[in-house]
Coordinates of C-alpha atoms in Angstrom, one line a residue:
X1 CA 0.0 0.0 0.0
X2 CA 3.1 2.3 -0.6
X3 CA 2.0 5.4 -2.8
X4 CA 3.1 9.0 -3.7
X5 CA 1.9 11.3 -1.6
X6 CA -0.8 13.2 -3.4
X7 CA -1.5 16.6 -3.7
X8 CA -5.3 15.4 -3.0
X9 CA -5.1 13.7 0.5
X10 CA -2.7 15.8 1.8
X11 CA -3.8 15.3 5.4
X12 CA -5.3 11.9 5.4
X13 CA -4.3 11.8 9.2
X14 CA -3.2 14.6 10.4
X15 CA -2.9 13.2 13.6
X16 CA -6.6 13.8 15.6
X17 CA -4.7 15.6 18.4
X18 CA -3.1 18.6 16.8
X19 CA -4.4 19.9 14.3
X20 CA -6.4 22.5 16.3
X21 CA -2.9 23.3 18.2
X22 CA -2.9 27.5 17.1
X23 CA -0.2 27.2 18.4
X24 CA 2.7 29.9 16.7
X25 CA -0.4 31.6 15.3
X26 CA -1.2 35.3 16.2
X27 CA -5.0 36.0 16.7
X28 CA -4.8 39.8 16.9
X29 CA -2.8 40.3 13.6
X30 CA 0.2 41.3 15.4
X31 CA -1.5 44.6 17.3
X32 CA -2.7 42.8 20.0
X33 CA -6.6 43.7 21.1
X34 CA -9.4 42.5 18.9
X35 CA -10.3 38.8 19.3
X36 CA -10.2 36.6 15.8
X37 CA -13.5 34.6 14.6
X38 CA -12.7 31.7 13.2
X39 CA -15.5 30.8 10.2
X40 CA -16.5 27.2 9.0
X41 CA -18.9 25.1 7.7
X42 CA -19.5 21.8 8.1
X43 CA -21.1 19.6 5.7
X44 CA -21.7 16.6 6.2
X45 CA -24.3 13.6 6.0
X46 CA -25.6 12.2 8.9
X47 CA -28.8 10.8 7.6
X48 CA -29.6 9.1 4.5
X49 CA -27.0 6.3 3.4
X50 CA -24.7 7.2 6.0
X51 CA -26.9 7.8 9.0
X52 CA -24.9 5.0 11.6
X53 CA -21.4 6.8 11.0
X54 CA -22.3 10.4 10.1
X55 CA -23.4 11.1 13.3
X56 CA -20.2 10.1 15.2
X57 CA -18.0 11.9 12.5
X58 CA -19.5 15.5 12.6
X59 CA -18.9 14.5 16.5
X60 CA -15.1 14.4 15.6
X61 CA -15.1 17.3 13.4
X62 CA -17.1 18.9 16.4
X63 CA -14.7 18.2 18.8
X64 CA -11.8 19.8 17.4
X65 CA -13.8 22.9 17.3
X66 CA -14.5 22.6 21.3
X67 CA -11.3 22.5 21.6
X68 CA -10.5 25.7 20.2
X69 CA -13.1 27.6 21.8
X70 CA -12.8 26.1 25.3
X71 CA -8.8 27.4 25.0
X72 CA -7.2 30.3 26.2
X73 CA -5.7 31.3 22.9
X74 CA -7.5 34.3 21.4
X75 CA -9.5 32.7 19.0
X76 CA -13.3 32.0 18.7
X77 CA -15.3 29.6 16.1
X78 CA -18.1 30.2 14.4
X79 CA -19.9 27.4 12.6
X80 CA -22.9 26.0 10.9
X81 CA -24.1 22.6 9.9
X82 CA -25.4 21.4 6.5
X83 CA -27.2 17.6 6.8
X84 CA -26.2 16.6 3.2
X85 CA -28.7 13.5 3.9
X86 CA -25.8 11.6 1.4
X87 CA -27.4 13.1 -0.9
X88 CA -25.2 15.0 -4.2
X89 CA -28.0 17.4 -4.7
X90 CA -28.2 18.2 -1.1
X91 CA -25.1 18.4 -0.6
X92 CA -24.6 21.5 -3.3
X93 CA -27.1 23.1 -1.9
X94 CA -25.8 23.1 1.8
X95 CA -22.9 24.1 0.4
X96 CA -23.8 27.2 -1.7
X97 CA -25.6 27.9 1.7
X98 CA -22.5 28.0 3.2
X99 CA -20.6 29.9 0.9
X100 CA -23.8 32.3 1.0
X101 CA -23.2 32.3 4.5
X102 CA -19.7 33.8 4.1
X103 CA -17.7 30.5 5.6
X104 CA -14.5 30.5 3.3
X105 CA -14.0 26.8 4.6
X106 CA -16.4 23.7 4.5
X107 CA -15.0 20.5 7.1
X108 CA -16.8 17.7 4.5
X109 CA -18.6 16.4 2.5
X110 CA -18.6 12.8 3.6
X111 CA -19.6 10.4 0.4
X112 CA -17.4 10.9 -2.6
X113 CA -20.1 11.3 -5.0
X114 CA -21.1 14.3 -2.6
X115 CA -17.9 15.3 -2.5
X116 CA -16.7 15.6 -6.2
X117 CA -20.6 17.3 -7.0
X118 CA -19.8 20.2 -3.9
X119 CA -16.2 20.7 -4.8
X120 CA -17.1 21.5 -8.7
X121 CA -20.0 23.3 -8.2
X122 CA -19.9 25.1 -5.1
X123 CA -16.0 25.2 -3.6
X124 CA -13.9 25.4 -6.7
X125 CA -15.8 28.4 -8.5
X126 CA -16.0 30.3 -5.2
X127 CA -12.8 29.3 -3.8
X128 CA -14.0 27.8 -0.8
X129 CA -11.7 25.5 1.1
X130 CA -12.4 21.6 1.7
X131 CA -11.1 19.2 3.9
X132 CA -13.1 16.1 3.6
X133 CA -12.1 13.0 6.1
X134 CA -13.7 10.2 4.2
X135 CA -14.3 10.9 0.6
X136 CA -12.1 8.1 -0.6
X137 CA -12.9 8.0 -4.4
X138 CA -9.3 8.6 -7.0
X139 CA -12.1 11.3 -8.4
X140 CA -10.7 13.3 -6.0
X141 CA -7.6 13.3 -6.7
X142 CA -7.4 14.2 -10.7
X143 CA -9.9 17.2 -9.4
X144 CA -8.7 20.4 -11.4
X145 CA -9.0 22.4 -8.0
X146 CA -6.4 24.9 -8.0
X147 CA -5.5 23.7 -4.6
X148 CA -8.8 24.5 -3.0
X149 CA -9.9 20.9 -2.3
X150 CA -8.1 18.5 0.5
X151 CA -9.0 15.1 2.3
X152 CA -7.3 13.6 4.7
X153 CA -8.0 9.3 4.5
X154 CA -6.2 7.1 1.8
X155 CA -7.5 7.2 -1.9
X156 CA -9.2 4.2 -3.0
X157 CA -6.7 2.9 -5.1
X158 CA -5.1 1.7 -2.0
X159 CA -8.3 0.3 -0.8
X160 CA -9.0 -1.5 -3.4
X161 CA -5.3 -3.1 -4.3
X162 CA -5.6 -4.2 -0.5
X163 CA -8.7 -5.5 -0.6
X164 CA -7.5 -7.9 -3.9
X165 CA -4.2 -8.9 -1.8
X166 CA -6.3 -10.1 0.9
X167 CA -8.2 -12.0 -0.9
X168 CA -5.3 -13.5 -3.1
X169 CA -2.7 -14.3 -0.3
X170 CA -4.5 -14.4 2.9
X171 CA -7.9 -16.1 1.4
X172 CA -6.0 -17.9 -1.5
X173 CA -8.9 -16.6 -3.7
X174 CA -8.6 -17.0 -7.7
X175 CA -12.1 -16.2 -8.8
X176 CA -13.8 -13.0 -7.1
X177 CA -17.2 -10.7 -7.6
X178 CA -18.2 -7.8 -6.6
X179 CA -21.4 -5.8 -5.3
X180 CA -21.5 -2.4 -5.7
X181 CA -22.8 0.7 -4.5
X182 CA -23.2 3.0 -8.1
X183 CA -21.5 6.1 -7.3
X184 CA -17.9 7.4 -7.1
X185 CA -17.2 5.4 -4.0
X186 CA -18.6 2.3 -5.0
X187 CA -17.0 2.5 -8.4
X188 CA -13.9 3.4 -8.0
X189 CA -13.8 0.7 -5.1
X190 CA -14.8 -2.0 -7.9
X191 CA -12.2 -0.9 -10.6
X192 CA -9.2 -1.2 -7.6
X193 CA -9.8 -4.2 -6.7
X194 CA -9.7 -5.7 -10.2
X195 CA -7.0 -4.3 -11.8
X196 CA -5.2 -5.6 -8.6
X197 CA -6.5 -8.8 -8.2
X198 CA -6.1 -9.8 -12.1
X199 CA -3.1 -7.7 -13.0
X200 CA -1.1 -8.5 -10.2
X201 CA -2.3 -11.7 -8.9
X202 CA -3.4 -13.6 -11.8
X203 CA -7.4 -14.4 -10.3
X204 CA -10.4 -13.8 -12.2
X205 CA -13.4 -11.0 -11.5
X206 CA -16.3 -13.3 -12.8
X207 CA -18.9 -10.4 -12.4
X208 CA -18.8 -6.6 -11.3
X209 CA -22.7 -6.0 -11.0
X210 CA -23.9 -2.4 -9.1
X211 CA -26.8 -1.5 -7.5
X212 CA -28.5 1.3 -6.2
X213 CA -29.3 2.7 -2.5
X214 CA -32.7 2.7 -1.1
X215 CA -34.3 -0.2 -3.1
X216 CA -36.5 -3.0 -1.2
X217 CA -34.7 -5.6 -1.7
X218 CA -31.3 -6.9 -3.5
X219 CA -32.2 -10.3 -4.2
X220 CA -31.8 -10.5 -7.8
X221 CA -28.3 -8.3 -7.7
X222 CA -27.2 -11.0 -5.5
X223 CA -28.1 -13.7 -8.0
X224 CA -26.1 -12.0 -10.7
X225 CA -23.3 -11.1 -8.9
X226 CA -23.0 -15.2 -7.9
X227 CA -23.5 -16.6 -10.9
X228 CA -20.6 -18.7 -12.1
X229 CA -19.8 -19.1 -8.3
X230 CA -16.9 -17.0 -7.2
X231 CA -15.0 -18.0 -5.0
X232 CA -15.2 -14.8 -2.9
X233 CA -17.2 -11.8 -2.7
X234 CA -16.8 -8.0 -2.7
X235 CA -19.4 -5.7 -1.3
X236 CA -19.5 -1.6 -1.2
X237 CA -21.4 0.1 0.1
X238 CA -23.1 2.1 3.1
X239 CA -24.5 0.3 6.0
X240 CA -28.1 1.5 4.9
X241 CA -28.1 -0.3 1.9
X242 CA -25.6 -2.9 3.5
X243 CA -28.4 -4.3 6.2
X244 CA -30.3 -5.2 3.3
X245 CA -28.2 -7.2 1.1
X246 CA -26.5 -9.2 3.6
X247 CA -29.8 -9.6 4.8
X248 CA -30.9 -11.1 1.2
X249 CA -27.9 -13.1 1.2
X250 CA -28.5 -14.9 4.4
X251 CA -31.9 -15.4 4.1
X252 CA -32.1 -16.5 0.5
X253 CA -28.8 -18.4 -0.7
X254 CA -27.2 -21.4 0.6
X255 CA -23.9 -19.4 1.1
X256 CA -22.8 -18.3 5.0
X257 CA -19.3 -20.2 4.7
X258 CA -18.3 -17.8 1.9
X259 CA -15.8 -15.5 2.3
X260 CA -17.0 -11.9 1.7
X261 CA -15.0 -8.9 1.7
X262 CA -16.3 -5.5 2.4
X263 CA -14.7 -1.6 2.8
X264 CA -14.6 0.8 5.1
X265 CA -17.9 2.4 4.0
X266 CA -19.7 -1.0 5.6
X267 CA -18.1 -0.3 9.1
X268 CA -20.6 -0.4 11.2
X269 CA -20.5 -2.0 14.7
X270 CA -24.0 -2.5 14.7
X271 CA -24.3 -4.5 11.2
X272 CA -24.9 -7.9 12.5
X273 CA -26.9 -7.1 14.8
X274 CA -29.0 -5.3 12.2
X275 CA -28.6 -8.3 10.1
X276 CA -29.6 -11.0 12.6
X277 CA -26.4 -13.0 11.7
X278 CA -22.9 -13.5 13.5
X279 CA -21.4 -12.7 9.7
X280 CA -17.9 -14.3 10.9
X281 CA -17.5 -14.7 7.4
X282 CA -17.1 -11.1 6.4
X283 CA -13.9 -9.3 6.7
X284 CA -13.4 -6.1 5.8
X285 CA -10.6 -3.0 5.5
X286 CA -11.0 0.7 7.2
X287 CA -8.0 3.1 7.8
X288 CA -6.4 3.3 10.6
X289 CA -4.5 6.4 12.2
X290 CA -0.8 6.3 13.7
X291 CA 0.1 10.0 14.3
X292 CA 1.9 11.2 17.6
X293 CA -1.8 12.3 18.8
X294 CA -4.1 9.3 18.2
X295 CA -4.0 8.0 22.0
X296 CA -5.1 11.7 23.5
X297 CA -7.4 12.4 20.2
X298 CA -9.3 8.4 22.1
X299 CA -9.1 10.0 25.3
X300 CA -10.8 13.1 24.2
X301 CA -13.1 11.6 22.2
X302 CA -14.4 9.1 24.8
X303 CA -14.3 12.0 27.6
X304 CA -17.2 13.8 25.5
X305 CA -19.1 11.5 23.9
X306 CA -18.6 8.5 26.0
X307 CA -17.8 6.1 23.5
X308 CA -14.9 5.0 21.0
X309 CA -14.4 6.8 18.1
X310 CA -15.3 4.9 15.1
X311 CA -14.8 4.9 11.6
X312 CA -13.5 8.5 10.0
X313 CA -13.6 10.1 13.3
X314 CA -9.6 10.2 13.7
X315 CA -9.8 11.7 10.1
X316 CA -12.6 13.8 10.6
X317 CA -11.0 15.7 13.7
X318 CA -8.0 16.5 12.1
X319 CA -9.5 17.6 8.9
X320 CA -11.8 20.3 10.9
X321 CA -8.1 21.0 12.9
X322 CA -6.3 21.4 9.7
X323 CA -8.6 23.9 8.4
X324 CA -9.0 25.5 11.7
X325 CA -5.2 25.8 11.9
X326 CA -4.7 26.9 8.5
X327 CA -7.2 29.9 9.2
X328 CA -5.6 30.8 12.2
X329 CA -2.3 31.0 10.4
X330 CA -3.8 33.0 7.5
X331 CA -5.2 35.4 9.9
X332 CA -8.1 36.2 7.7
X333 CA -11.7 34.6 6.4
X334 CA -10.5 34.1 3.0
X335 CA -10.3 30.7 1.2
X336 CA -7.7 31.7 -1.5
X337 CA -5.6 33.0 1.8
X338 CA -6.2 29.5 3.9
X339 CA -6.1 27.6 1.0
X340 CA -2.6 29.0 1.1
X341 CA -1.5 28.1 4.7
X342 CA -3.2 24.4 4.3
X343 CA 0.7 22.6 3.1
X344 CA 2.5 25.3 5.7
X345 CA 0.6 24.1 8.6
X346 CA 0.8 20.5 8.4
X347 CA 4.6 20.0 6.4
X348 CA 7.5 18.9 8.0
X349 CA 9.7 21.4 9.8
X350 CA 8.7 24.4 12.1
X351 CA 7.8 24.5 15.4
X352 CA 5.4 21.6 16.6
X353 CA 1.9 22.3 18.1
X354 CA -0.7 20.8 19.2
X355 CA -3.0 19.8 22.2
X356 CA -1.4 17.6 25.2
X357 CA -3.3 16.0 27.7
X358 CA -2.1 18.1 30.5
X359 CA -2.0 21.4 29.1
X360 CA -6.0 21.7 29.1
X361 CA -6.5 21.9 25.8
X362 CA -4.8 23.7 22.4
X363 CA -2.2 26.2 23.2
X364 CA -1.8 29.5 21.5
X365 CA 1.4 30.8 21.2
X366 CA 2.6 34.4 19.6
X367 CA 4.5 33.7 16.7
X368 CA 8.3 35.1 17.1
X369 CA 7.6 38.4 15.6
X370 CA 11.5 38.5 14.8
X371 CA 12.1 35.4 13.5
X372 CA 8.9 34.8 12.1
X373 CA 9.3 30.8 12.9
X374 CA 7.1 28.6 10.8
X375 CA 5.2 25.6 13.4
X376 CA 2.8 23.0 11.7
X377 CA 0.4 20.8 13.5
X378 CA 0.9 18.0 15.3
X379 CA -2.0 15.5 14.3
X380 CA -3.7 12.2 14.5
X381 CA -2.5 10.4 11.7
X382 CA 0.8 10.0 10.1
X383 CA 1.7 10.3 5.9
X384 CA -0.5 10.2 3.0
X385 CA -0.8 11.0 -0.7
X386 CA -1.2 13.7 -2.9
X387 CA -4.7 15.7 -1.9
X388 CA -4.3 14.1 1.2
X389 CA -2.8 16.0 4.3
X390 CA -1.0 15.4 7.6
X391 CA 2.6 15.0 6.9
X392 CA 2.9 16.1 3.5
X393 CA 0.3 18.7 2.9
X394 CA -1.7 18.6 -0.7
X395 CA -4.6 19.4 -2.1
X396 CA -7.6 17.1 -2.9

């Protein structure tokens, strides 16, 4: 899973503790007196197809900007909240609502498809910044943004290649189908694991059949998608459309030994529990965060909401921190002038900030006025590719 660190996932894990560090940043412009609003939108869907996670992410994203206000450091935030409902339609419009709204920065979308659709016809023409911490789809990353669009998890092209080595080495699969969701997400999921598992491992894809969310049943995609019996199955999706097919498949073929394969977008801790199976044959792939703030980013986390963090929510704090930060550093609400600080703030080099567990929260420290000392944030996660930041900062 080793690949160039792209422009469009320049902060795929930041590294949940630090982004919202301001630390290094000045929040009176240098004259010290008036007190500096932060402005951000958040868009994100938290009903419709992704109604178990969404929830729990804007959490994350909502944490980091607790942080920042309940900090001694100069700085307040000022945000709204657009419910996509996973929807690319209303997703555009809570984002035009946004830009409307005069927030230079949007923390989202969530789905890909919602994503791609917000980011060419809302953020890109009004050069709005976005950070989105799970739109996963390559899409993303051959967007012509002009650096105004970030995410911080792994493309799908990693996903995908994974998803075919697990199923070649550790399942010793040579025949595979796949199930999927028909959107950005879903299909650049599909075309991944393919290439992969026939270029690179020699096994066949006997069927790639897609369906669409929000239908009754999934029966007969489920007799397509088996015919020829494969030897393994792939399934992407959301966990809305998810209960139902694996539903289906339980309840109407012959199949529980087979191994089936599924993403990070069918994470859901309640899914067989929804499903009335044990589904001990399913296995699946999410990504995971390693930066020097994951353990106080779970501490947080679990201190407000009383839970684990779960899928995206390590990604989702550090994309709100990375925007927050790269405001703080711009010292203004304008996306062309964030969009600017978004590499600065989370590159190697500079002084280091972030939260710590015993220092009650993100610091703010004066830049040097002298030396003018560039810091960066410390965050949850570790490197990434190109539109993906944390560590190498890029756009996308």
């Amino acid at each position: 899973m080793h690949d160039t660190v792209s422009r469009r996932t320049v902060m795929k894990s930041i590294g949940a503790a630090g982004a919202v560090g301001l630390a290094g940043c000045s929040a009176d412009g240098g004259d010290g007196g008036s007190e500096n609003t932060i402005s951000m939108g958040i868009l994100m869907g938290v009903t419709g197809g992704l109604s178990e996670v969404g929830p729990a992410i804007r959490d994350a994203a909502e944490l980091a900007v607790k942080q920042v206000r309940d900090a001694d450091n100069g700085f307040s935030v000022d945000t709204q909240f657009e419910n996509t409902e996973t929807k690319p339609s209303r997703g555009v419009s809570g984002a035009e609502a946004l830009v409307n709204g005069g927030y230079p920065m949007i923390c989202g979308g969530l789905a890909s498809s919602v994503t791609l659709q917000v980011a060419e016809n809302v953020a890109i023409p009004n050069q709005t910044v976005m950070c989105s911490p799970s739109a996963t789809s390559p899409d993303v990353t051959s967007l012509e943004d002009n650096d105004f669009v970030y995410r911080t998890p792994p493309t799908d092209k990693l996903q995908g290649s994974l998803l075919a080595q697990i199923a070649a080495e550790r399942l010793e699969k040579e025949s595979a189908a796949i199930l999927f969701l028909n959107n950005a997400y879903g299909n650049g999921l599909s075309n991944g694991f393919t290439k992969t598992f026939e270029e690179e491992y020699g096994g066949e894809v006997l069927n790639q059949v897609s369906y669409s969310a929000g239908r009754s049943s999934y029966t007969s995609q489920l007799q397509n998608v088996l015919d020829g019996d494969p030897e393994t199955l792939v399934i992407i999706g959301y966990p809305e459309s998810g209960n139902k097919i694996f539903r289906n498949f339980y309840e109407n073929f012959d199949r529980a030994d087979m191994d089936i394969l599924v993403p990070d977008g069918l994470r859901a801790d309640d899914l067989p529990g929804n499903v009335g199976h044990d589904m001990t044959n399913v296995r699946g792939t999410n990504p995971s965060s390693a930066g020097p703030g994951i353990e106080y980013f779970r501490s947080a986390y679990e201190e407000e909401y009383g839970s684990a963090p779960g899928p995206f929510n390590q990604q989702s704090f550090d994309a709100a921190a990375v925007l927050l930060l790269a405001r703080a550093a711009a010292g203004e609400d304008d996306g062309t002038a964030i969009r600017d600080q978004m590499r600065a703030v989370t590159d190697p080099g500079g002084e280091t900030v972030g939260p710590r567990p015993n220092a009650g929260g993100h610091r703010s420290r004066r830049r040097n006025s002298r030396t003018r000392k560039p810091w960066r944030g410390c965050f949850v996660g570790g490197r990434r590719e190109r539109n993906q930041l944390p560590g190498r900062l890029g756009p996308g």
